[in-house]
PDB file of C-alpha atoms in Angstrom:
ATOM      1  CA  MET C 827     152.445 -21.003  91.702  1.00  0.00           C
ATOM      2  CA  PRO C 828     150.448 -22.116  88.681  1.00  0.00           C
ATOM      3  CA  VAL C 829     152.007 -22.651  85.280  1.00  0.00           C
ATOM      4  CA  HIS C 830     150.425 -20.733  82.412  1.00  0.00           C
ATOM      5  CA  GLU C 831     149.416 -23.015  79.546  1.00  0.00           C
ATOM      6  CA  ARG C 832     147.003 -23.085  76.615  1.00  0.00           C
ATOM      7  CA  TYR C 833     144.507 -25.747  75.634  1.00  0.00           C
ATOM      8  CA  GLY C 834     142.543 -25.373  72.435  1.00  0.00           C
ATOM      9  CA  GLN C 835     141.751 -21.670  72.121  1.00  0.00           C
ATOM     10  CA  LEU C 836     141.808 -21.043  75.866  1.00  0.00           C
ATOM     11  CA  SER C 837     144.477 -19.804  78.239  1.00  0.00           C
ATOM     12  CA  ALA C 838     144.807 -21.988  81.315  1.00  0.00           C
ATOM     13  CA  TRP C 839     146.493 -22.151  84.716  1.00  0.00           C
ATOM     14  CA  ARG C 840     147.820 -25.501  85.954  1.00  0.00           C
ATOM     15  CA  TRP C 841     148.670 -26.457  89.511  1.00  0.00           C
ATOM     16  CA  GLU C 842     150.591 -29.709  89.146  1.00  0.00           C
ATOM     17  CA  ALA C 843     150.090 -32.529  91.611  1.00  0.00           C
ATOM     18  CA  THR C 844     152.849 -32.462  94.226  1.00  0.00           C
ATOM     19  CA  ALA C 845     152.372 -35.991  95.555  1.00  0.00           C
ATOM     20  CA  SER C 846     151.866 -39.354  93.884  1.00  0.00           C
ATOM     21  CA  SER C 847     148.918 -41.620  94.538  1.00  0.00           C
ATOM     22  CA  GLU C 848     149.409 -45.061  96.049  1.00  0.00           C
ATOM     23  CA  HIS C 849     147.117 -46.466  93.392  1.00  0.00           C
ATOM     24  CA  ALA C 850     146.086 -45.238  89.930  1.00  0.00           C
ATOM     25  CA  GLU C 851     146.768 -41.709  88.779  1.00  0.00           C
ATOM     26  CA  LYS C 852     144.144 -39.335  90.159  1.00  0.00           C
ATOM     27  CA  SER C 853     141.733 -37.526  87.841  1.00  0.00           C
ATOM     28  CA  THR C 854     142.565 -33.918  87.011  1.00  0.00           C
ATOM     29  CA  ILE C 855     140.229 -31.234  88.335  1.00  0.00           C
ATOM     30  CA  VAL C 856     139.224 -28.724  85.641  1.00  0.00           C
ATOM     31  CA  ALA C 857     137.671 -25.459  86.848  1.00  0.00           C
ATOM     32  CA  LEU C 858     135.522 -22.930  84.983  1.00  0.00           C
ATOM     33  CA  HIS C 859     135.184 -19.433  86.452  1.00  0.00           C
ATOM     34  CA  GLY C 860     132.219 -17.079  86.465  1.00  0.00           C
ATOM     35  CA  VAL C 861     131.624 -13.966  84.407  1.00  0.00           C
ATOM     36  CA  TYR C 862     134.208 -11.187  84.996  1.00  0.00           C
ATOM     37  CA  ASP C 863     136.504 -13.658  86.807  1.00  0.00           C
ATOM     38  CA  SER C 864     139.455 -15.692  85.501  1.00  0.00           C
ATOM     39  CA  GLY C 865     141.199 -19.018  85.955  1.00  0.00           C
ATOM     40  CA  ARG C 866     143.529 -17.537  88.560  1.00  0.00           C
ATOM     41  CA  CYS C 867     140.488 -16.895  90.771  1.00  0.00           C
ATOM     42  CA  TRP C 868     140.725 -20.619  91.670  1.00  0.00           C
ATOM     43  CA  SER C 869     144.149 -20.190  93.320  1.00  0.00           C
ATOM     44  CA  THR C 870     143.187 -20.690  96.966  1.00  0.00           C
ATOM     45  CA  PHE C 871     140.805 -23.494  95.977  1.00  0.00           C
ATOM     46  CA  ALA C 872     143.726 -25.241  94.262  1.00  0.00           C
ATOM     47  CA  SER C 873     145.864 -24.877  97.390  1.00  0.00           C
ATOM     48  CA  ARG C 874     143.221 -26.747  99.429  1.00  0.00           C
ATOM     49  CA  MET C 875     142.807 -29.695  97.070  1.00  0.00           C
ATOM     50  CA  PRO C 876     144.513 -33.073  97.634  1.00  0.00           C
ATOM     51  CA  ALA C 877     148.195 -32.915  96.706  1.00  0.00           C
ATOM     52  CA  GLU C 878     147.916 -35.916  94.381  1.00  0.00           C
ATOM     53  CA  ARG C 879     145.511 -34.117  92.036  1.00  0.00           C
ATOM     54  CA  SER C 880     146.434 -31.631  89.331  1.00  0.00           C
ATOM     55  CA  ILE C 881     144.107 -28.660  88.864  1.00  0.00           C
ATOM     56  CA  VAL C 882     143.624 -26.818  85.582  1.00  0.00           C
ATOM     57  CA  ALA C 883     141.604 -23.594  85.596  1.00  0.00           C
ATOM     58  CA  LEU C 884     140.608 -22.284  82.184  1.00  0.00           C
ATOM     59  CA  ASP C 885     140.343 -18.632  81.197  1.00  0.00           C
ATOM     60  CA  GLN C 886     137.083 -18.551  79.277  1.00  0.00           C
ATOM     61  CA  ASN C 887     136.497 -16.421  76.180  1.00  0.00           C
ATOM     62  CA  ALA C 888     137.467 -12.740  76.717  1.00  0.00           C
ATOM     63  CA  HIS C 889     138.501 -13.439  80.327  1.00  0.00           C
ATOM     64  CA  GLY C 890     141.931 -13.694  81.937  1.00  0.00           C
ATOM     65  CA  LYS C 891     144.580 -14.178  79.257  1.00  0.00           C
ATOM     66  CA  THR C 892     142.157 -15.527  76.642  1.00  0.00           C
ATOM     67  CA  PRO C 893     141.370 -12.795  74.106  1.00  0.00           C
ATOM     68  CA  LEU C 894     137.919 -12.066  72.768  1.00  0.00           C
ATOM     69  CA  LEU C 895     137.481 -14.838  70.227  1.00  0.00           C
ATOM     70  CA  ASP C 896     135.641 -14.563  66.937  1.00  0.00           C
ATOM     71  CA  GLY C 897     131.954 -15.415  66.923  1.00  0.00           C
ATOM     72  CA  ASP C 898     129.223 -15.245  69.529  1.00  0.00           C
ATOM     73  CA  PHE C 899     129.227 -15.569  73.322  1.00  0.00           C
ATOM     74  CA  ARG C 900     126.456 -18.143  73.627  1.00  0.00           C
ATOM     75  CA  MET C 901     126.796 -20.555  76.509  1.00  0.00           C
ATOM     76  CA  GLU C 902     126.799 -23.429  74.023  1.00  0.00           C
ATOM     77  CA  THR C 903     129.795 -21.843  72.287  1.00  0.00           C
ATOM     78  CA  LEU C 904     131.652 -21.527  75.599  1.00  0.00           C
ATOM     79  CA  ALA C 905     130.863 -25.187  76.279  1.00  0.00           C
ATOM     80  CA  ASP C 906     132.287 -26.178  72.884  1.00  0.00           C
ATOM     81  CA  GLN C 907     135.455 -24.175  73.641  1.00  0.00           C
ATOM     82  CA  ALA C 908     135.779 -25.891  77.021  1.00  0.00           C
ATOM     83  CA  ILE C 909     135.270 -29.313  75.433  1.00  0.00           C
ATOM     84  CA  SER C 910     138.032 -28.619  72.914  1.00  0.00           C
ATOM     85  CA  ALA C 911     140.338 -27.525  75.737  1.00  0.00           C
ATOM     86  CA  ILE C 912     139.594 -30.636  77.810  1.00  0.00           C
ATOM     87  CA  GLU C 913     140.200 -32.871  74.803  1.00  0.00           C
ATOM     88  CA  ASP C 914     143.529 -31.095  74.234  1.00  0.00           C
ATOM     89  CA  MET C 915     144.627 -31.967  77.785  1.00  0.00           C
ATOM     90  CA  HIS C 916     144.510 -35.721  77.062  1.00  0.00           C
ATOM     91  CA  ALA C 917     143.749 -36.158  80.758  1.00  0.00           C
ATOM     92  CA  GLY C 918     141.054 -38.822  80.509  1.00  0.00           C
ATOM     93  CA  PRO C 919     137.722 -38.280  82.269  1.00  0.00           C
ATOM     94  CA  ILE C 920     138.138 -35.254  84.507  1.00  0.00           C
ATOM     95  CA  ILE C 921     136.410 -33.821  87.552  1.00  0.00           C
ATOM     96  CA  LEU C 922     134.682 -30.673  86.333  1.00  0.00           C
ATOM     97  CA  VAL C 923     133.788 -27.756  88.597  1.00  0.00           C
ATOM     98  CA  GLY C 924     132.108 -24.553  87.480  1.00  0.00           C
ATOM     99  CA  HIS C 925     131.078 -21.400  89.321  1.00  0.00           C
ATOM    100  CA  SER C 926     128.188 -19.146  88.238  1.00  0.00           C
ATOM    101  CA  MET C 927     128.496 -18.730  84.439  1.00  0.00           C
ATOM    102  CA  GLY C 928     131.097 -21.475  84.608  1.00  0.00           C
ATOM    103  CA  GLY C 929     128.526 -23.660  86.345  1.00  0.00           C
ATOM    104  CA  VAL C 930     126.168 -23.291  83.378  1.00  0.00           C
ATOM    105  CA  VAL C 931     129.020 -24.085  80.973  1.00  0.00           C
ATOM    106  CA  ALA C 932     130.127 -27.084  83.062  1.00  0.00           C
ATOM    107  CA  HIS C 933     126.541 -28.370  83.165  1.00  0.00           C
ATOM    108  CA  LEU C 934     126.361 -28.140  79.354  1.00  0.00           C
ATOM    109  CA  VAL C 935     129.722 -29.874  78.925  1.00  0.00           C
ATOM    110  CA  ALA C 936     128.583 -32.728  81.170  1.00  0.00           C
ATOM    111  CA  LEU C 937     125.315 -33.104  79.257  1.00  0.00           C
ATOM    112  CA  GLU C 938     126.990 -33.033  75.845  1.00  0.00           C
ATOM    113  CA  ARG C 939     130.145 -35.035  76.582  1.00  0.00           C
ATOM    114  CA  PRO C 940     129.631 -37.327  79.576  1.00  0.00           C
ATOM    115  CA  ASP C 941     132.614 -39.368  78.385  1.00  0.00           C
ATOM    116  CA  LEU C 942     134.880 -36.485  79.398  1.00  0.00           C
ATOM    117  CA  VAL C 943     133.492 -35.939  82.914  1.00  0.00           C
ATOM    118  CA  SER C 944     133.636 -38.424  85.790  1.00  0.00           C
ATOM    119  CA  ARG C 945     132.184 -36.073  88.433  1.00  0.00           C
ATOM    120  CA  LEU C 946     130.545 -32.659  88.245  1.00  0.00           C
ATOM    121  CA  ILE C 947     130.545 -29.872  90.828  1.00  0.00           C
ATOM    122  CA  LEU C 948     128.067 -27.048  90.271  1.00  0.00           C
ATOM    123  CA  ASP C 949     128.982 -24.033  92.399  1.00  0.00           C
ATOM    124  CA  GLU C 950     126.177 -21.452  92.381  1.00  0.00           C
ATOM    125  CA  PRO C 951     125.344 -22.200  88.713  1.00  0.00           C
ATOM    126  CA  ALA C 952     123.764 -19.139  87.100  1.00  0.00           C
ATOM    127  CA  TRP C 953     120.690 -20.942  85.787  1.00  0.00           C
ATOM    128  CA  VAL C 954     118.698 -17.839  86.692  1.00  0.00           C
ATOM    129  CA  ALA C 955     120.563 -15.777  84.063  1.00  0.00           C
ATOM    130  CA  GLY C 956     118.619 -17.661  81.404  1.00  0.00           C
ATOM    131  CA  GLU C 957     115.306 -16.796  83.035  1.00  0.00           C
ATOM    132  CA  VAL C 958     115.613 -13.027  83.490  1.00  0.00           C
ATOM    133  CA  GLU C 959     115.265 -10.041  81.181  1.00  0.00           C
ATOM    134  CA  ALA C 960     118.050  -9.558  78.632  1.00  0.00           C
ATOM    135  CA  ASP C 961     119.124  -6.810  76.222  1.00  0.00           C
ATOM    136  CA  ASN C 962     118.832  -7.024  72.441  1.00  0.00           C
ATOM    137  CA  ASN C 963     121.987  -9.153  72.279  1.00  0.00           C
ATOM    138  CA  GLY C 964     120.636 -11.611  74.830  1.00  0.00           C
ATOM    139  CA  PHE C 965     122.941 -10.393  77.622  1.00  0.00           C
ATOM    140  CA  PRO C 966     121.221 -10.658  81.036  1.00  0.00           C
ATOM    141  CA  LEU C 967     120.435  -7.226  82.442  1.00  0.00           C
ATOM    142  CA  MET C 968     121.226  -8.510  85.944  1.00  0.00           C
ATOM    143  CA  LEU C 969     124.898  -8.561  84.886  1.00  0.00           C
ATOM    144  CA  MET C 970     124.981  -5.171  83.177  1.00  0.00           C
ATOM    145  CA  GLY C 971     125.811  -3.062  86.259  1.00  0.00           C
ATOM    146  CA  ARG C 972     129.215  -4.662  86.754  1.00  0.00           C
ATOM    147  CA  ALA C 973     129.921  -4.446  83.011  1.00  0.00           C
ATOM    148  CA  ARG C 974     129.399  -0.671  83.107  1.00  0.00           C
ATOM    149  CA  GLN C 975     131.697  -0.362  86.128  1.00  0.00           C
ATOM    150  CA  ILE C 976     134.471  -2.371  84.474  1.00  0.00           C
ATOM    151  CA  LYS C 977     134.208  -0.258  81.339  1.00  0.00           C
ATOM    152  CA  ARG C 978     134.300   3.104  83.125  1.00  0.00           C
ATOM    153  CA  TRP C 979     136.029   2.735  86.475  1.00  0.00           C
ATOM    154  CA  SER C 980     139.690   2.746  87.437  1.00  0.00           C
ATOM    155  CA  ALA C 981     141.343  -0.083  89.346  1.00  0.00           C
ATOM    156  CA  GLY C 982     141.108   1.996  92.507  1.00  0.00           C
ATOM    157  CA  GLU C 983     137.384   2.595  92.069  1.00  0.00           C
ATOM    158  CA  LEU C 984     136.771  -1.120  91.470  1.00  0.00           C
ATOM    159  CA  LEU C 985     138.818  -2.009  94.544  1.00  0.00           C
ATOM    160  CA  ILE C 986     136.912   0.424  96.764  1.00  0.00           C
ATOM    161  CA  ASP C 987     133.566  -0.792  95.423  1.00  0.00           C
ATOM    162  CA  GLY C 988     134.515  -4.423  96.035  1.00  0.00           C
ATOM    163  CA  TRP C 989     136.018  -3.824  99.481  1.00  0.00           C
ATOM    164  CA  ASN C 990     132.972  -4.934 101.475  1.00  0.00           C
ATOM    165  CA  LYS C 991     132.903  -8.177  99.483  1.00  0.00           C
ATOM    166  CA  THR C 992     136.616  -8.959  99.420  1.00  0.00           C
ATOM    167  CA  ARG C 993     137.977  -7.672 102.741  1.00  0.00           C
ATOM    168  CA  ALA C 994     137.170 -10.912 104.593  1.00  0.00           C
ATOM    169  CA  TRP C 995     138.679 -13.091 101.852  1.00  0.00           C
ATOM    170  CA  ASP C 996     142.145 -14.523 101.610  1.00  0.00           C
ATOM    171  CA  PRO C 997     144.317 -11.719 100.161  1.00  0.00           C
ATOM    172  CA  VAL C 998     145.105 -13.933  97.165  1.00  0.00           C
ATOM    173  CA  ASP C 999     141.395 -14.165  96.332  1.00  0.00           C
ATOM    174  CA  ALA C1000     140.976 -10.404  96.716  1.00  0.00           C
ATOM    175  CA  GLY C1001     143.911  -9.793  94.394  1.00  0.00           C
ATOM    176  CA  THR C1002     142.807 -12.201  91.672  1.00  0.00           C
ATOM    177  CA  TRP C1003     139.253 -10.799  91.874  1.00  0.00           C
ATOM    178  CA  LEU C1004     140.561  -7.326  90.999  1.00  0.00           C
ATOM    179  CA  ASP C1005     143.036  -8.570  88.386  1.00  0.00           C
ATOM    180  CA  ALA C1006     140.239 -10.440  86.618  1.00  0.00           C
ATOM    181  CA  LYS C1007     138.131  -7.284  86.338  1.00  0.00           C
ATOM    182  CA  LEU C1008     141.106  -5.470  84.782  1.00  0.00           C
ATOM    183  CA  ASP C1009     141.870  -8.319  82.355  1.00  0.00           C
ATOM    184  CA  VAL C1010     138.385  -8.985  80.968  1.00  0.00           C
ATOM    185  CA  ASP C1011     137.650  -7.701  77.455  1.00  0.00           C
ATOM    186  CA  ILE C1012     134.315  -6.086  78.225  1.00  0.00           C
ATOM    187  CA  GLU C1013     133.428  -5.950  74.538  1.00  0.00           C
ATOM    188  CA  PHE C1014     132.178  -9.531  74.930  1.00  0.00           C
ATOM    189  CA  VAL C1015     128.977  -7.975  76.282  1.00  0.00           C
ATOM    190  CA  ASN C1016     128.185  -6.715  72.772  1.00  0.00           C
ATOM    191  CA  ARG C1017     128.396 -10.155  71.159  1.00  0.00           C
ATOM    192  CA  GLN C1018     125.349 -12.339  70.636  1.00  0.00           C
ATOM    193  CA  HIS C1019     124.441 -14.201  73.837  1.00  0.00           C
ATOM    194  CA  ASN C1020     122.168 -17.048  74.809  1.00  0.00           C
ATOM    195  CA  TRP C1021     121.961 -17.850  78.502  1.00  0.00           C
ATOM    196  CA  ARG C1022     118.677 -19.764  78.121  1.00  0.00           C
ATOM    197  CA  THR C1023     120.068 -23.260  77.609  1.00  0.00           C
ATOM    198  CA  ALA C1024     119.526 -26.931  78.337  1.00  0.00           C
ATOM    199  CA  ALA C1025     121.383 -26.388  81.624  1.00  0.00           C
ATOM    200  CA  THR C1026     118.500 -26.089  84.098  1.00  0.00           C
ATOM    201  CA  PRO C1027     117.518 -27.862  87.313  1.00  0.00           C
ATOM    202  CA  GLU C1028     115.097 -29.938  85.238  1.00  0.00           C
ATOM    203  CA  SER C1029     117.939 -31.436  83.159  1.00  0.00           C
ATOM    204  CA  LEU C1030     119.880 -32.680  86.203  1.00  0.00           C
ATOM    205  CA  PRO C1031     118.381 -36.206  85.848  1.00  0.00           C
ATOM    206  CA  ASP C1032     119.969 -36.369  82.372  1.00  0.00           C
ATOM    207  CA  LEU C1033     123.472 -36.209  83.840  1.00  0.00           C
ATOM    208  CA  ARG C1034     125.300 -39.520  83.621  1.00  0.00           C
ATOM    209  CA  MET C1035     127.788 -38.834  86.403  1.00  0.00           C
ATOM    210  CA  PRO C1036     127.473 -37.983  90.126  1.00  0.00           C
ATOM    211  CA  PHE C1037     127.080 -34.280  90.785  1.00  0.00           C
ATOM    212  CA  LEU C1038     127.476 -31.973  93.770  1.00  0.00           C
ATOM    213  CA  LEU C1039     125.578 -28.693  94.064  1.00  0.00           C
ATOM    214  CA  VAL C1040     126.995 -25.995  96.354  1.00  0.00           C
ATOM    215  CA  ALA C1041     124.895 -22.905  97.012  1.00  0.00           C
ATOM    216  CA  GLY C1042     125.095 -19.899  99.273  1.00  0.00           C
ATOM    217  CA  ASP C1043     122.365 -18.131 101.226  1.00  0.00           C
ATOM    218  CA  PRO C1044     119.768 -16.241  99.154  1.00  0.00           C
ATOM    219  CA  ASN C1045     119.725 -13.560 101.862  1.00  0.00           C
ATOM    220  CA  LEU C1046     123.440 -12.999 101.253  1.00  0.00           C
ATOM    221  CA  GLY C1047     123.312 -12.933  97.453  1.00  0.00           C
ATOM    222  CA  SER C1048     123.075 -16.551  96.350  1.00  0.00           C
ATOM    223  CA  VAL C1049     121.546 -16.992  92.887  1.00  0.00           C
ATOM    224  CA  ILE C1050     120.072 -20.333  93.992  1.00  0.00           C
ATOM    225  CA  SER C1051     116.735 -19.234  95.427  1.00  0.00           C
ATOM    226  CA  GLU C1052     114.582 -21.453  97.615  1.00  0.00           C
ATOM    227  CA  GLU C1053     112.301 -21.982  94.616  1.00  0.00           C
ATOM    228  CA  CYS C1054     115.311 -23.047  92.542  1.00  0.00           C
ATOM    229  CA  MET C1055     116.447 -25.488  95.240  1.00  0.00           C
ATOM    230  CA  GLN C1056     112.925 -26.939  95.291  1.00  0.00           C
ATOM    231  CA  ARG C1057     113.227 -27.495  91.546  1.00  0.00           C
ATOM    232  CA  VAL C1058     116.512 -29.310  92.124  1.00  0.00           C
ATOM    233  CA  ARG C1059     114.915 -31.562  94.758  1.00  0.00           C
ATOM    234  CA  ALA C1060     111.903 -32.226  92.528  1.00  0.00           C
ATOM    235  CA  ALA C1061     114.186 -33.237  89.647  1.00  0.00           C
ATOM    236  CA  VAL C1062     116.606 -35.305  91.741  1.00  0.00           C
ATOM    237  CA  PRO C1063     115.197 -36.019  95.231  1.00  0.00           C
ATOM    238  CA  GLU C1064     118.471 -37.592  96.380  1.00  0.00           C
ATOM    239  CA  ALA C1065     120.618 -34.716  95.044  1.00  0.00           C
ATOM    240  CA  ASP C1066     123.884 -34.052  96.884  1.00  0.00           C
ATOM    241  CA  ALA C1067     123.084 -30.379  97.474  1.00  0.00           C
ATOM    242  CA  HIS C1068     124.414 -28.101 100.199  1.00  0.00           C
ATOM    243  CA  ARG C1069     123.877 -24.529 101.335  1.00  0.00           C
ATOM    244  CA  LEU C1070     126.700 -22.608 102.959  1.00  0.00           C
ATOM    245  CA  ASN C1071     126.415 -19.451 105.037  1.00  0.00           C
ATOM    246  CA  ALA C1072     127.874 -17.522 102.133  1.00  0.00           C
ATOM    247  CA  SER C1073     127.141 -15.130  99.310  1.00  0.00           C
ATOM    248  CA  HIS C1074     127.340 -16.055  95.622  1.00  0.00           C
ATOM    249  CA  GLU C1075     131.115 -16.390  96.226  1.00  0.00           C
ATOM    250  CA  THR C1076     130.850 -19.604  98.230  1.00  0.00           C
ATOM    251  CA  ARG C1077     134.415 -20.865  97.986  1.00  0.00           C
ATOM    252  CA  LYS C1078     135.874 -17.464  98.887  1.00  0.00           C
ATOM    253  CA  ASP C1079     133.500 -16.747 101.775  1.00  0.00           C
ATOM    254  CA  ARG C1080     133.803 -20.251 103.264  1.00  0.00           C
ATOM    255  CA  PRO C1081     137.004 -21.704 101.753  1.00  0.00           C
ATOM    256  CA  ASP C1082     137.615 -24.519 104.244  1.00  0.00           C
ATOM    257  CA  GLU C1083     133.995 -25.658 104.377  1.00  0.00           C
ATOM    258  CA  TYR C1084     133.767 -25.521 100.601  1.00  0.00           C
ATOM    259  CA  ALA C1085     136.994 -27.466 100.124  1.00  0.00           C
ATOM    260  CA  GLY C1086     135.801 -30.072 102.623  1.00  0.00           C
ATOM    261  CA  LEU C1087     132.620 -30.694 100.627  1.00  0.00           C
ATOM    262  CA  VAL C1088     134.565 -31.037  97.394  1.00  0.00           C
ATOM    263  CA  LYS C1089     137.221 -33.341  98.860  1.00  0.00           C
ATOM    264  CA  GLU C1090     134.599 -35.622 100.341  1.00  0.00           C
ATOM    265  CA  PHE C1091     132.740 -35.715  97.019  1.00  0.00           C
ATOM    266  CA  ILE C1092     135.800 -36.566  94.914  1.00  0.00           C
ATOM    267  CA  GLU C1093     137.485 -38.917  97.401  1.00  0.00           C
ATOM    268  CA  HIS C1094     136.351 -42.039  95.566  1.00  0.00           C
ATOM    269  CA  ALA C1095     136.228 -40.576  92.066  1.00  0.00           C
ATOM    270  CA  ASP C1096     138.995 -42.852  90.713  1.00  0.00           C
TER     271      ASP C1096
END
């Protein structure tokens, strides 16, 4: 079970390493969840990581046990909050993984503070959210449907609606998915947003650390379209990029395959 902690302004969940390394201490894995999720949504991922690595999953602003913080909800602000949390860990350069919104934030963190990140894993990064129509606050309209459901629906209604997505998942993932929807402070939608950031496929060459891109199948709901993947390949022809037979929820749809990619990528990170 994870231990609940706090770094900077953010709530966090830590899975402590349960085995010691034969050599130097292994880098901590820090995970950033997507919109409407929480740090605890990384639970089954943490259980599949090497036992000699600690994992810390942050609850981003207004998600999980982190309250809605003062100020805006721009991706740059979330990146600054994540940077402060990582600095507060005193963990040295970390392995950073981000899913969806968390992928955008992780990308920004790596661009701004490469000294903090030894390796970067981008899991279905929501670059597209900065390229679609938004409301007057800058919130992407593609995300508004779920926001309305969270605001109006009961836990039972959310569970029934999500059943087709979650029924094939590990029960832990299904449970944390629902808990996250109940925990999120949906008022964050009304803050000022900016999802159009420096985190794009075209900025991948500016990264100063190795990166892994994991994407699902566009026919199953991946936000990494074929055109987007072409942009990745044009920017970094040798990119370590993989598609799984999965939806946007790659690590939950294909947990063992996903974990295998990550473990191979981080094996020689230290």
